[in-house]
mmCIF file with all atom_site columns, C-alpha atoms in Angstrom:
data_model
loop_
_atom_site.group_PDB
_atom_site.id
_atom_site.type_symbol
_atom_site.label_atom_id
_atom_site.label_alt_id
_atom_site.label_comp_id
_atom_site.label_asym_id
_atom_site.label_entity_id
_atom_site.label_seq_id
_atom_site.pdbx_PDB_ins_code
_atom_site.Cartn_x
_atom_site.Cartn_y
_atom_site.Cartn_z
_atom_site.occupancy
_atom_site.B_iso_or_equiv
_atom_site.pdbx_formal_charge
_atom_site.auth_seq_id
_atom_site.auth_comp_id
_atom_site.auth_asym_id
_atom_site.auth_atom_id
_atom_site.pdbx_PDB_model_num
ATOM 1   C CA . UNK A 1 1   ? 163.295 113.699 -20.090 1.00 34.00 ? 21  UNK A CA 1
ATOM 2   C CA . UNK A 1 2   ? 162.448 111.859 -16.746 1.00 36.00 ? 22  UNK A CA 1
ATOM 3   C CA . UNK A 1 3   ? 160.212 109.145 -16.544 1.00 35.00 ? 23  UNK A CA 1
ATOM 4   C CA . UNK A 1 4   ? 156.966 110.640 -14.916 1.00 36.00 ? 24  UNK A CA 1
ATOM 5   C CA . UNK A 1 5   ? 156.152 108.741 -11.448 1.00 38.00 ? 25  UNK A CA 1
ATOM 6   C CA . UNK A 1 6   ? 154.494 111.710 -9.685  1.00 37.00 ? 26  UNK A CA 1
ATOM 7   C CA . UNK A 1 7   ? 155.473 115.093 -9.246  1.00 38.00 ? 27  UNK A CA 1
ATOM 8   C CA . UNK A 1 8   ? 155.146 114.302 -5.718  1.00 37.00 ? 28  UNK A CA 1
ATOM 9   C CA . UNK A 1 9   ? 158.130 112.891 -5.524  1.00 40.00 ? 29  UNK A CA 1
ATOM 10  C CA . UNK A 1 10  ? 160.152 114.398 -8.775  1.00 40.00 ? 30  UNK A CA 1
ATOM 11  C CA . UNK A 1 11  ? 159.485 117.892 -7.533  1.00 40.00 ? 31  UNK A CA 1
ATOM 12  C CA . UNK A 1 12  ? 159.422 117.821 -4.294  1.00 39.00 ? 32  UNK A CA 1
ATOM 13  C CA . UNK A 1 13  ? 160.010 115.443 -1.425  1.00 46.00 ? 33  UNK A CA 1
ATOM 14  C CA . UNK A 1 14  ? 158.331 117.608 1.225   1.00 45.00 ? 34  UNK A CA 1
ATOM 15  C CA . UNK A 1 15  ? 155.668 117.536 -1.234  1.00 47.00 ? 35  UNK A CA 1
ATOM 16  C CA . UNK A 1 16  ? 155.346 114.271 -1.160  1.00 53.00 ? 36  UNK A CA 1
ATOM 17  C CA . UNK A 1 17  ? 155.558 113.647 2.588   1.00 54.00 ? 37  UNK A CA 1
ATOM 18  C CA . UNK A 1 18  ? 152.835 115.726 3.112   1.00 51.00 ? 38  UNK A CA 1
ATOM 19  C CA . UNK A 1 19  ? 150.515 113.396 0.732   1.00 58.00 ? 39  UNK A CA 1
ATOM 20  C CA . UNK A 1 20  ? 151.666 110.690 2.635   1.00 58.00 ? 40  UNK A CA 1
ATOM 21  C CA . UNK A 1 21  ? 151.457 111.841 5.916   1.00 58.00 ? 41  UNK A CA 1
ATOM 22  C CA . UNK A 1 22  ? 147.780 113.593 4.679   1.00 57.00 ? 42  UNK A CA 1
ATOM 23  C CA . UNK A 1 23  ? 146.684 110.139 3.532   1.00 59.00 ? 43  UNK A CA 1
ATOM 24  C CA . UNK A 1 24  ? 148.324 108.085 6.470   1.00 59.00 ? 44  UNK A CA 1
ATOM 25  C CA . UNK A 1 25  ? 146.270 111.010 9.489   1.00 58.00 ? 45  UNK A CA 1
ATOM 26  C CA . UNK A 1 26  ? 142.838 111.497 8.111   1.00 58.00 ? 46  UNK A CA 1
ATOM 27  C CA . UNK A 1 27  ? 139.871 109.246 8.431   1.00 62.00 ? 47  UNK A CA 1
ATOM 28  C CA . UNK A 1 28  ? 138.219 107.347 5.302   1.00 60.00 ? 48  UNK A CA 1
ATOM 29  C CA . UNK A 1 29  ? 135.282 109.622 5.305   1.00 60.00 ? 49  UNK A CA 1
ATOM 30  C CA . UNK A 1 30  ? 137.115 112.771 5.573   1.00 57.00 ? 50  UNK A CA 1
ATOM 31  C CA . UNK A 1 31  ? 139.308 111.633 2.544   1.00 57.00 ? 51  UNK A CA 1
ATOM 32  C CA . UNK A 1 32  ? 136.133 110.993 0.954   1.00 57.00 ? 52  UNK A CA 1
ATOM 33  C CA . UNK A 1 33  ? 135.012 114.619 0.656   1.00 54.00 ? 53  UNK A CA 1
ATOM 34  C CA . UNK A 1 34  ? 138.069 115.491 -1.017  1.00 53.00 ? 54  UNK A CA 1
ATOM 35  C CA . UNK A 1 35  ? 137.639 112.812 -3.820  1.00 57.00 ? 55  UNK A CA 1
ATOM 36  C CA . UNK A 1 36  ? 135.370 111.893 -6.653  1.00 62.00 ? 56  UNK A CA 1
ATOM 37  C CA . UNK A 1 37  ? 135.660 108.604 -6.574  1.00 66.00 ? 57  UNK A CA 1
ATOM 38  C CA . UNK A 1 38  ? 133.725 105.695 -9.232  1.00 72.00 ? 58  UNK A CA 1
ATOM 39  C CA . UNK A 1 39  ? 133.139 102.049 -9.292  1.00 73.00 ? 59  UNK A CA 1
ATOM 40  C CA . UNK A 1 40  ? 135.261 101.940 -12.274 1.00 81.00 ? 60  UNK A CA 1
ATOM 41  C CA . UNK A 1 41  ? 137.975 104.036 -10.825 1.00 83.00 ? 61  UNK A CA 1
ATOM 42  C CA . UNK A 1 42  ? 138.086 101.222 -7.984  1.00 89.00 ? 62  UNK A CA 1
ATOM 43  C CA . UNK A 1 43  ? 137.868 98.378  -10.741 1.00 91.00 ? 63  UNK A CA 1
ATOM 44  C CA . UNK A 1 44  ? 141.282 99.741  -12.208 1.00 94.00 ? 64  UNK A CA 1
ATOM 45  C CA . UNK A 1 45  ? 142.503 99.787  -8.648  1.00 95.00 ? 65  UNK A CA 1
ATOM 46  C CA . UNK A 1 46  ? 141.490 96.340  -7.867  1.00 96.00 ? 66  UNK A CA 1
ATOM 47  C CA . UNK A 1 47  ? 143.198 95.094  -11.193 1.00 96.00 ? 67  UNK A CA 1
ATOM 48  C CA . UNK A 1 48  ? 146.367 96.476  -10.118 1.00 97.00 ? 68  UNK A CA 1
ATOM 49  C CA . UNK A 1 49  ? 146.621 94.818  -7.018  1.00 98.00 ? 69  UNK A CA 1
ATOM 50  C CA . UNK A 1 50  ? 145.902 91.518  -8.110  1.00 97.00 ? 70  UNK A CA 1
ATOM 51  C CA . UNK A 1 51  ? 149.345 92.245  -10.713 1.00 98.00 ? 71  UNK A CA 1
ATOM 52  C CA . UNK A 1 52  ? 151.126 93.149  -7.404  1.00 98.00 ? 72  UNK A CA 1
ATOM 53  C CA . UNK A 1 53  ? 149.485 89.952  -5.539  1.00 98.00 ? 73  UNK A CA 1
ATOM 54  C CA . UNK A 1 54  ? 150.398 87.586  -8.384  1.00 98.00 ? 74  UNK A CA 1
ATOM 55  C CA . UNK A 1 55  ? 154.029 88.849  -8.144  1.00 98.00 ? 75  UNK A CA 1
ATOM 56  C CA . UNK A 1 56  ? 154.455 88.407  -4.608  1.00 98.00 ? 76  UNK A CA 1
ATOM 57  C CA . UNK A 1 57  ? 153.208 84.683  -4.157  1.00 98.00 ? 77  UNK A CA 1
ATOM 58  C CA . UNK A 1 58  ? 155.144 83.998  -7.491  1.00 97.00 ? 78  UNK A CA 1
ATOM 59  C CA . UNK A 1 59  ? 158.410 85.574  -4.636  1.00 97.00 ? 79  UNK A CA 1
ATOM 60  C CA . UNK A 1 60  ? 157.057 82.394  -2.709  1.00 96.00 ? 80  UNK A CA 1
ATOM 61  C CA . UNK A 1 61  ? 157.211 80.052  -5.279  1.00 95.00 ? 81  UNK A CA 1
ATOM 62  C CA . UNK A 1 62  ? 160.858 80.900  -6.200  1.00 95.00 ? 82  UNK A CA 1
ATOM 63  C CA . UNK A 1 63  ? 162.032 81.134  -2.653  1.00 95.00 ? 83  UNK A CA 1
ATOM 64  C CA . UNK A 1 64  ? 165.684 79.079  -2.904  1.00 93.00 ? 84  UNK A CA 1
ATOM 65  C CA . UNK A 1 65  ? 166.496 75.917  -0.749  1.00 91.00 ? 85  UNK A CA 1
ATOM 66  C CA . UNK A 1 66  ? 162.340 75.188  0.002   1.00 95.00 ? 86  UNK A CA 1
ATOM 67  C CA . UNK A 1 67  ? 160.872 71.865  -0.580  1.00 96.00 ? 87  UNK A CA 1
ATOM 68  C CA . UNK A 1 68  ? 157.432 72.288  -3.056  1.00 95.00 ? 88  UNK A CA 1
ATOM 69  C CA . UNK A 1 69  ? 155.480 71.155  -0.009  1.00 97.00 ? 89  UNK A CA 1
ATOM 70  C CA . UNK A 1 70  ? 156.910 73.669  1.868   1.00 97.00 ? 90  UNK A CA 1
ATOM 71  C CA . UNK A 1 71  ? 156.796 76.256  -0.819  1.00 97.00 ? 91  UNK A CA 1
ATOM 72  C CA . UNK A 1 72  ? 152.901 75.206  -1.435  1.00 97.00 ? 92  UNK A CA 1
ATOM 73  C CA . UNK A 1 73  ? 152.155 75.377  2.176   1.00 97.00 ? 93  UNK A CA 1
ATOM 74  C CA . UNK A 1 74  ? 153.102 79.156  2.245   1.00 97.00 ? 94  UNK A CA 1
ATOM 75  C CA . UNK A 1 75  ? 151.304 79.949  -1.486  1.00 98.00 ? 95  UNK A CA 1
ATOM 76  C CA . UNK A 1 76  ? 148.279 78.438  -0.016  1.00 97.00 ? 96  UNK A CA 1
ATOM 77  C CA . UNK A 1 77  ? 148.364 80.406  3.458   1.00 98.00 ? 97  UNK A CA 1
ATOM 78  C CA . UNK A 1 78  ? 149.276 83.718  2.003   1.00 98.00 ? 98  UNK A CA 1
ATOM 79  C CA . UNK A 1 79  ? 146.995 83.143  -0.884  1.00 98.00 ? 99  UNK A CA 1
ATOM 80  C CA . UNK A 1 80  ? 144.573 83.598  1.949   1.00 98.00 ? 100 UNK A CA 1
ATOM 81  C CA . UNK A 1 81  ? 146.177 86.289  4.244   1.00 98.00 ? 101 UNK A CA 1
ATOM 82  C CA . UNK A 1 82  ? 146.869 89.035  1.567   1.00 98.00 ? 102 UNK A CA 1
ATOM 83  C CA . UNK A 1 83  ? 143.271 89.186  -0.037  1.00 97.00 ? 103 UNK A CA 1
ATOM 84  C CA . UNK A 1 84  ? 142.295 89.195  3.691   1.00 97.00 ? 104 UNK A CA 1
ATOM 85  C CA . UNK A 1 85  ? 143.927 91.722  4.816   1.00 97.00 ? 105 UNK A CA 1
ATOM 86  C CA . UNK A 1 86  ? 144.710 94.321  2.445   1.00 97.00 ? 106 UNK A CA 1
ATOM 87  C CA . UNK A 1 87  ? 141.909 95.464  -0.322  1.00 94.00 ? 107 UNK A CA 1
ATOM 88  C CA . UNK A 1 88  ? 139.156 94.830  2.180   1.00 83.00 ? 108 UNK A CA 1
ATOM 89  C CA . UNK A 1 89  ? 138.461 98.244  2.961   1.00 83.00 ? 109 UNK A CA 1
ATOM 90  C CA . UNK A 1 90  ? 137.681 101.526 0.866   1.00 85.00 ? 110 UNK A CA 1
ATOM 91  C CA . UNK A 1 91  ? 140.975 101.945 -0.763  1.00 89.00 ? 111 UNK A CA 1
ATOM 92  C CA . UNK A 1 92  ? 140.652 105.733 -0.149  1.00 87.00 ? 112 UNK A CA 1
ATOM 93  C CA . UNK A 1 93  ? 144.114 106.050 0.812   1.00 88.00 ? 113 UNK A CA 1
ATOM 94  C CA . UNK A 1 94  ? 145.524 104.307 -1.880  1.00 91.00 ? 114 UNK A CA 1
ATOM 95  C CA . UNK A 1 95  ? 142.662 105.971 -4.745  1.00 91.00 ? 115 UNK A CA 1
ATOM 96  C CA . UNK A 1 96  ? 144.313 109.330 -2.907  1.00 88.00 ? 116 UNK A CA 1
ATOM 97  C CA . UNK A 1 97  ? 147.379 108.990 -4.334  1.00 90.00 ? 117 UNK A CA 1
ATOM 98  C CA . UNK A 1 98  ? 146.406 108.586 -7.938  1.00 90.00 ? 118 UNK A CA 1
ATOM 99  C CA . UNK A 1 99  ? 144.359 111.242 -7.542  1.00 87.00 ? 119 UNK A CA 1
ATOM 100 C CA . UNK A 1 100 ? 147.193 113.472 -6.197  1.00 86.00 ? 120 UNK A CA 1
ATOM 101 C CA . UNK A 1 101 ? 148.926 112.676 -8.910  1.00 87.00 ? 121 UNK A CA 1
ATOM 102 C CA . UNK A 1 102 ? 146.274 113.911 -11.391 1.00 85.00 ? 122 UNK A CA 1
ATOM 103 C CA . UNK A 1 103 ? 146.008 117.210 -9.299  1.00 81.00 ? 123 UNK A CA 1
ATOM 104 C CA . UNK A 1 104 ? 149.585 118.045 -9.141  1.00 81.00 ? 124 UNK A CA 1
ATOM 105 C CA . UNK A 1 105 ? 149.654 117.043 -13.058 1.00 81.00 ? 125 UNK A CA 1
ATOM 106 C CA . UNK A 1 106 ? 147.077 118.591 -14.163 1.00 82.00 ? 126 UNK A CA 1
ATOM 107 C CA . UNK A 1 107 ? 145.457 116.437 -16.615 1.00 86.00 ? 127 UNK A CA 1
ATOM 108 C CA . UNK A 1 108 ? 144.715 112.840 -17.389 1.00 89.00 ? 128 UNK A CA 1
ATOM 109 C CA . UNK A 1 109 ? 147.599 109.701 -16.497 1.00 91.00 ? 129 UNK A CA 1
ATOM 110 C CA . UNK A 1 110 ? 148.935 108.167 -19.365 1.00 93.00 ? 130 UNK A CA 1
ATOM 111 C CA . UNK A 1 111 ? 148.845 104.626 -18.967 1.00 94.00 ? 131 UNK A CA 1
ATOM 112 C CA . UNK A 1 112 ? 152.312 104.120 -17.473 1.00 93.00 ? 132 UNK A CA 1
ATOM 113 C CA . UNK A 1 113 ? 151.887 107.022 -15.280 1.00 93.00 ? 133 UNK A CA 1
ATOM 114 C CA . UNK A 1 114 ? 148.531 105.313 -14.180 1.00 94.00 ? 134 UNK A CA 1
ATOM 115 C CA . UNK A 1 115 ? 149.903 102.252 -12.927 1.00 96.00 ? 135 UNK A CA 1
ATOM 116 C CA . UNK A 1 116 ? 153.132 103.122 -11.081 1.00 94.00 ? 136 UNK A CA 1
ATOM 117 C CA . UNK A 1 117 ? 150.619 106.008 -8.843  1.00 94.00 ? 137 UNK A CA 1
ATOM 118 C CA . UNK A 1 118 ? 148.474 102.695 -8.173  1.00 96.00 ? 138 UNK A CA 1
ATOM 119 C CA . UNK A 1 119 ? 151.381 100.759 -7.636  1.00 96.00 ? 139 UNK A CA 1
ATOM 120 C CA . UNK A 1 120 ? 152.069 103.489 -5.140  1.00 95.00 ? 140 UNK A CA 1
ATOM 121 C CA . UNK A 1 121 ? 148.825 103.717 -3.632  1.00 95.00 ? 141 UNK A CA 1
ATOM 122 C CA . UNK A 1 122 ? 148.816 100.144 -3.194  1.00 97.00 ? 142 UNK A CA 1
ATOM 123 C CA . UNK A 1 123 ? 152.046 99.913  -1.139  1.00 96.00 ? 143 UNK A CA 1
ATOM 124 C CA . UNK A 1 124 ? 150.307 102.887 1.181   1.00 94.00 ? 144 UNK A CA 1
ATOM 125 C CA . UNK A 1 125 ? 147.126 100.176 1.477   1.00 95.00 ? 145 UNK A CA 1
ATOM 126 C CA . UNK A 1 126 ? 149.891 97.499  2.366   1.00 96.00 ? 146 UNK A CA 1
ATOM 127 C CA . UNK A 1 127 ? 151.251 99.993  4.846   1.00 95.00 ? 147 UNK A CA 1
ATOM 128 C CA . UNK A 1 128 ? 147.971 100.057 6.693   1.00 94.00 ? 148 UNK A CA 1
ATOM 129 C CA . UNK A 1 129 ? 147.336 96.681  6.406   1.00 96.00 ? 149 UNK A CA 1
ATOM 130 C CA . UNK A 1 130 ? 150.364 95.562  8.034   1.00 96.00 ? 150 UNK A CA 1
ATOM 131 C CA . UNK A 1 131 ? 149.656 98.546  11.004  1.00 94.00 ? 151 UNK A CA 1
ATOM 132 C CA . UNK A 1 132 ? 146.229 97.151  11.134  1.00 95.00 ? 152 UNK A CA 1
ATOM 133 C CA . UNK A 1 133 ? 147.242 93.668  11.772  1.00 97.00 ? 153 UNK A CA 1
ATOM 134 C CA . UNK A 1 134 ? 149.842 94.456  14.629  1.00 96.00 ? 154 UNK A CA 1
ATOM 135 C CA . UNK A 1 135 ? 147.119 96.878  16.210  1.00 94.00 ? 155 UNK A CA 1
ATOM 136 C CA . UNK A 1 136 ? 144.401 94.454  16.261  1.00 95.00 ? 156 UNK A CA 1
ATOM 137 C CA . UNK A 1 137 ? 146.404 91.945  18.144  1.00 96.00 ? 157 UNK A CA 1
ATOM 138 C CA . UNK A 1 138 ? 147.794 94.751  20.927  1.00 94.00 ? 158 UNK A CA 1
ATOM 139 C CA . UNK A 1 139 ? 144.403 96.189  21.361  1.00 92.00 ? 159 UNK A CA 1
ATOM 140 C CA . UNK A 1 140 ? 142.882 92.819  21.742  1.00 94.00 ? 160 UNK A CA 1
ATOM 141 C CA . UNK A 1 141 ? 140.625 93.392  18.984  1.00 96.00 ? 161 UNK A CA 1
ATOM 142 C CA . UNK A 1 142 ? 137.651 91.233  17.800  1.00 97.00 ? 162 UNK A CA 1
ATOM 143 C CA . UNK A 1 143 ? 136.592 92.580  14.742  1.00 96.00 ? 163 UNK A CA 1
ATOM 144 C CA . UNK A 1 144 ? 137.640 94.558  11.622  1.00 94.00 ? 164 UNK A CA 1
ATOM 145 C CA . UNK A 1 145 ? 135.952 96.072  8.739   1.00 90.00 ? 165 UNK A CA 1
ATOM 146 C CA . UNK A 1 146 ? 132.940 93.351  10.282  1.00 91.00 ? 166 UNK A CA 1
ATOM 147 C CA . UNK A 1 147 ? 135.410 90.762  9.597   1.00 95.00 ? 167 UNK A CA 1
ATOM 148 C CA . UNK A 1 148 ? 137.427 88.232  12.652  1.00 97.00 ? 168 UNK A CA 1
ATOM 149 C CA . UNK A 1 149 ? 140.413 90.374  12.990  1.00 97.00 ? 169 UNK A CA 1
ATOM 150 C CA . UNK A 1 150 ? 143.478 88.263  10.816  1.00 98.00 ? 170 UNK A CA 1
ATOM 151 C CA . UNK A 1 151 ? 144.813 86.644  14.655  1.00 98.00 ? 171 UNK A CA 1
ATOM 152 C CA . UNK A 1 152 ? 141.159 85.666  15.509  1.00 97.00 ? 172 UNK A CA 1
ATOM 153 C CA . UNK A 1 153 ? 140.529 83.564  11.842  1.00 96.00 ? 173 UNK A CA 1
ATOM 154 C CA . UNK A 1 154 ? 140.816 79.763  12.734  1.00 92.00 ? 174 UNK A CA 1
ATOM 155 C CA . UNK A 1 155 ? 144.235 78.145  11.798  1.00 91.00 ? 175 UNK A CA 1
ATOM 156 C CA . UNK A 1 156 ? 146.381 81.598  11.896  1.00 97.00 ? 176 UNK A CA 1
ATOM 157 C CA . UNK A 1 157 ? 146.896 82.060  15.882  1.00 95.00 ? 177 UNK A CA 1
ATOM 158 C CA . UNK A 1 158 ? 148.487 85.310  17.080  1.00 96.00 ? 178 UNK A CA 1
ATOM 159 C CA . UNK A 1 159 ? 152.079 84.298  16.974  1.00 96.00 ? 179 UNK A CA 1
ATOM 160 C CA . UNK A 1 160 ? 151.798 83.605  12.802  1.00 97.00 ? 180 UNK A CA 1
ATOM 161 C CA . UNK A 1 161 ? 149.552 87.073  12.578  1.00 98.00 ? 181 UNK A CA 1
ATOM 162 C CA . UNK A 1 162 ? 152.839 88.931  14.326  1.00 97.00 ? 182 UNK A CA 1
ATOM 163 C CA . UNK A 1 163 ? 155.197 87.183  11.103  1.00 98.00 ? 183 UNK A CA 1
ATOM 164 C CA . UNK A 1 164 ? 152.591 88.205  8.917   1.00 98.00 ? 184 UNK A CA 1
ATOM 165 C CA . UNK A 1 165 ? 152.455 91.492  9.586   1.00 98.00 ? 185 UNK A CA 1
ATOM 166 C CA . UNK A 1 166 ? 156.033 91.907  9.402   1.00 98.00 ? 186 UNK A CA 1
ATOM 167 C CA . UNK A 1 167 ? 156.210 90.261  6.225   1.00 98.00 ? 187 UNK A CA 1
ATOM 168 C CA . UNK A 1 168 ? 153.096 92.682  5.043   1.00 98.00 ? 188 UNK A CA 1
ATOM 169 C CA . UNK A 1 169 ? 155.688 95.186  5.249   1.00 97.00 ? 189 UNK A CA 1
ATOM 170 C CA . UNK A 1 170 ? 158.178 93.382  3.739   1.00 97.00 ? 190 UNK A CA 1
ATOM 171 C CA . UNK A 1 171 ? 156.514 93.156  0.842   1.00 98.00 ? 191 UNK A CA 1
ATOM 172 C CA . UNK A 1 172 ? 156.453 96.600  0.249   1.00 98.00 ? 192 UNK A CA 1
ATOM 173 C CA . UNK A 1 173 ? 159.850 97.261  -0.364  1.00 97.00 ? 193 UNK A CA 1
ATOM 174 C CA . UNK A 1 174 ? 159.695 93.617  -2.484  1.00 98.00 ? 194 UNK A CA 1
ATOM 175 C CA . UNK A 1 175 ? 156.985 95.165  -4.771  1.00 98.00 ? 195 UNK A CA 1
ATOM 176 C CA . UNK A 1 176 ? 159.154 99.033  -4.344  1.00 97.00 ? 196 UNK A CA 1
ATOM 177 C CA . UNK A 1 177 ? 162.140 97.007  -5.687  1.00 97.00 ? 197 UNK A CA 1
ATOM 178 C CA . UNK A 1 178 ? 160.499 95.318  -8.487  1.00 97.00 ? 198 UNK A CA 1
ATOM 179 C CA . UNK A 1 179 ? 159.158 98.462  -10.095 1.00 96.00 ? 199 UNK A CA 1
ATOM 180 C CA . UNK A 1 180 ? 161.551 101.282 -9.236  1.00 95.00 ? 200 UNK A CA 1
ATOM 181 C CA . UNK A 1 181 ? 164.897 100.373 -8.320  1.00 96.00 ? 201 UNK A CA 1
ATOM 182 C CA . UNK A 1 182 ? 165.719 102.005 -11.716 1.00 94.00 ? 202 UNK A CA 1
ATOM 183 C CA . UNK A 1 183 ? 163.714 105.462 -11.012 1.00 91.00 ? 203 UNK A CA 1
ATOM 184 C CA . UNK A 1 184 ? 165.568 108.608 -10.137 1.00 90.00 ? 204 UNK A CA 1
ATOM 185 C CA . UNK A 1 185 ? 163.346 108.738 -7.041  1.00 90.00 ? 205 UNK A CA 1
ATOM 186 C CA . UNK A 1 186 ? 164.024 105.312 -5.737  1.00 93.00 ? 206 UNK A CA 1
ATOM 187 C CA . UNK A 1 187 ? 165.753 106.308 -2.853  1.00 94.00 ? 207 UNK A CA 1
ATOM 188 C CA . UNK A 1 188 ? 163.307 109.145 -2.101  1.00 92.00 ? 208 UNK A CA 1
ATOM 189 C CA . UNK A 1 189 ? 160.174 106.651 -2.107  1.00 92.00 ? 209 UNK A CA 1
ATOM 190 C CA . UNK A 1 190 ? 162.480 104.151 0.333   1.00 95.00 ? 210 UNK A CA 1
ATOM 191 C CA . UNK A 1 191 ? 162.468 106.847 3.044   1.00 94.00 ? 211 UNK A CA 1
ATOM 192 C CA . UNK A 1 192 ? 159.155 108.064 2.411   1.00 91.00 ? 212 UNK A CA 1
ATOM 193 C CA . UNK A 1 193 ? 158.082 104.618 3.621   1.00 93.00 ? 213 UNK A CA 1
ATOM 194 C CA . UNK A 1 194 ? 160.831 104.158 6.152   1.00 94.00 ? 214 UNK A CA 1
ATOM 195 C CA . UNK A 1 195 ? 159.691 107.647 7.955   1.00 92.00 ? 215 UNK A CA 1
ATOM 196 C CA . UNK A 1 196 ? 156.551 107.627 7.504   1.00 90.00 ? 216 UNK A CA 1
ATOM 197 C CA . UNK A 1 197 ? 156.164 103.500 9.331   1.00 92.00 ? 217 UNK A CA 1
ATOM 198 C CA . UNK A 1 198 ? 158.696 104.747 12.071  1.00 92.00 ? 218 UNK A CA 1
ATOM 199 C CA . UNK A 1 199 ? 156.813 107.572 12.701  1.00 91.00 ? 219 UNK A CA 1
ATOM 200 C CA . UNK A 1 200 ? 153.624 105.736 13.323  1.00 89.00 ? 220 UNK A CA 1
ATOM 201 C CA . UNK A 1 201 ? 155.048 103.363 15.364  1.00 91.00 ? 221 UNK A CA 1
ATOM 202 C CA . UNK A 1 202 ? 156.512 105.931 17.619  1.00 91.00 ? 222 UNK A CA 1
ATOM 203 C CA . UNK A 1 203 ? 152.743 106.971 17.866  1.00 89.00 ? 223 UNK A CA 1
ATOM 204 C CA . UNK A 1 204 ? 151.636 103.722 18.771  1.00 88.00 ? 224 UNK A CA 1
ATOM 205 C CA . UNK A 1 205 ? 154.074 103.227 21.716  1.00 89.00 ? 225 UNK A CA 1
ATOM 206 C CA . UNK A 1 206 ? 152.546 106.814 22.569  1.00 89.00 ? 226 UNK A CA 1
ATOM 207 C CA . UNK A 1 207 ? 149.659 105.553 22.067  1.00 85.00 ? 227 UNK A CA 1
ATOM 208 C CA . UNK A 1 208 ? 149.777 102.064 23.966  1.00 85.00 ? 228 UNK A CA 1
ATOM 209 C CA . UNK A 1 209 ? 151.190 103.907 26.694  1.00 88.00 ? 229 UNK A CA 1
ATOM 210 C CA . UNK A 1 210 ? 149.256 107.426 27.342  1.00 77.00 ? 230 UNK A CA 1
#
């Protein structure tokens, strides 16, 4: 029997793509009306992500041929820069996919099933963040979710908030590794991600130049 991930991907990757691509094109609000959403549902979110955030920086800390200044420098700025930039907003997108999941499965998560569709979501909430970042900086923006964008904070200049959007995404595919390089659907998820970013970026060059 396969491991359950989400039917989204085991039965169908055009299934799956559109959930993505649903997620990725409609506002907040409008994602809203479609879900039923609790304070405790966002709690179990929340815990999740600090599992994936814990893992990362722990990727910083064992980071080969880095002196532990260097390494502590880095664990202390992106200690800062991932809380900052990524669960700061609704977490629709991300609470969209677990509850895609439960549609498509009809009935409760089990436990396991629970935390690989947040470990999902999360990686779709690290997708936006790391848009969000490179968007504020070619739009010249000031402000986001009433927050300095990430390139305005003091100390992070717009040449580091260019790195640390690339390495936003980059940790997608760290955390993607780290929990599915062993599911069937591995590859699947990989270009989910990969079409789904290229896509949008080919919109943004649209957009930037309309």
């Amino acid at each position: 029997k396969k491991s359950s991930l989400w039917l989204v991907v085991e039965q169908s990757k055009q299934t799956a793509a559109i959930l993505i691509a649903f997620i990725a094109s409609h506002p907040r609000h409008q994602l809203n009306n479609y879900l039923n959403m609790t304070p405790t549902d966002k709690d179990a979110f929340l815990a999740i992500y600090k599992e994936i955030e814990t893992d990362l920086i722990a990727d910083i800390q064992n980071l080969p041929a880095l002196s532990d200044s260097v390494k502590q420098q880095l664990i202390d700025y992106y200690s800062v820069c991932i809380p900052y930039t990524v669960p700061g907003g609704k977490m629709t997108r991300g609470l969209t996919v677990i509850k895609g999941v439960e549609v498509l499965k009809q009935r409760k998560l089990t436990d396991k099933e629970y935390k690989d569709a947040a470990i999902l979501g999360w990686q779709v909430e690290w997708l936006q963040a790391f848009f969000l970042v490179a968007d504020d900086i070619m739009d010249a923006s000031i402000t986001r979710r009433g927050s300095p964008c990430w390139y305005k904070k003091p100390n992070v200049t717009q040449d580091n908030a260019i790195n640390d959007a690339l390495i936003l995404e980059n940790m997608i595919y760290q955390t993607l590794r780290r929990h599915f390089k062993k599911h069937p659907s591995y590859v699947q998820i990989l270009e989910l991600f990969i079409d789904t970013t290229f896509q949008t970026e080919v919109g943004q060059h649209i957009d930037t130049n309309g």
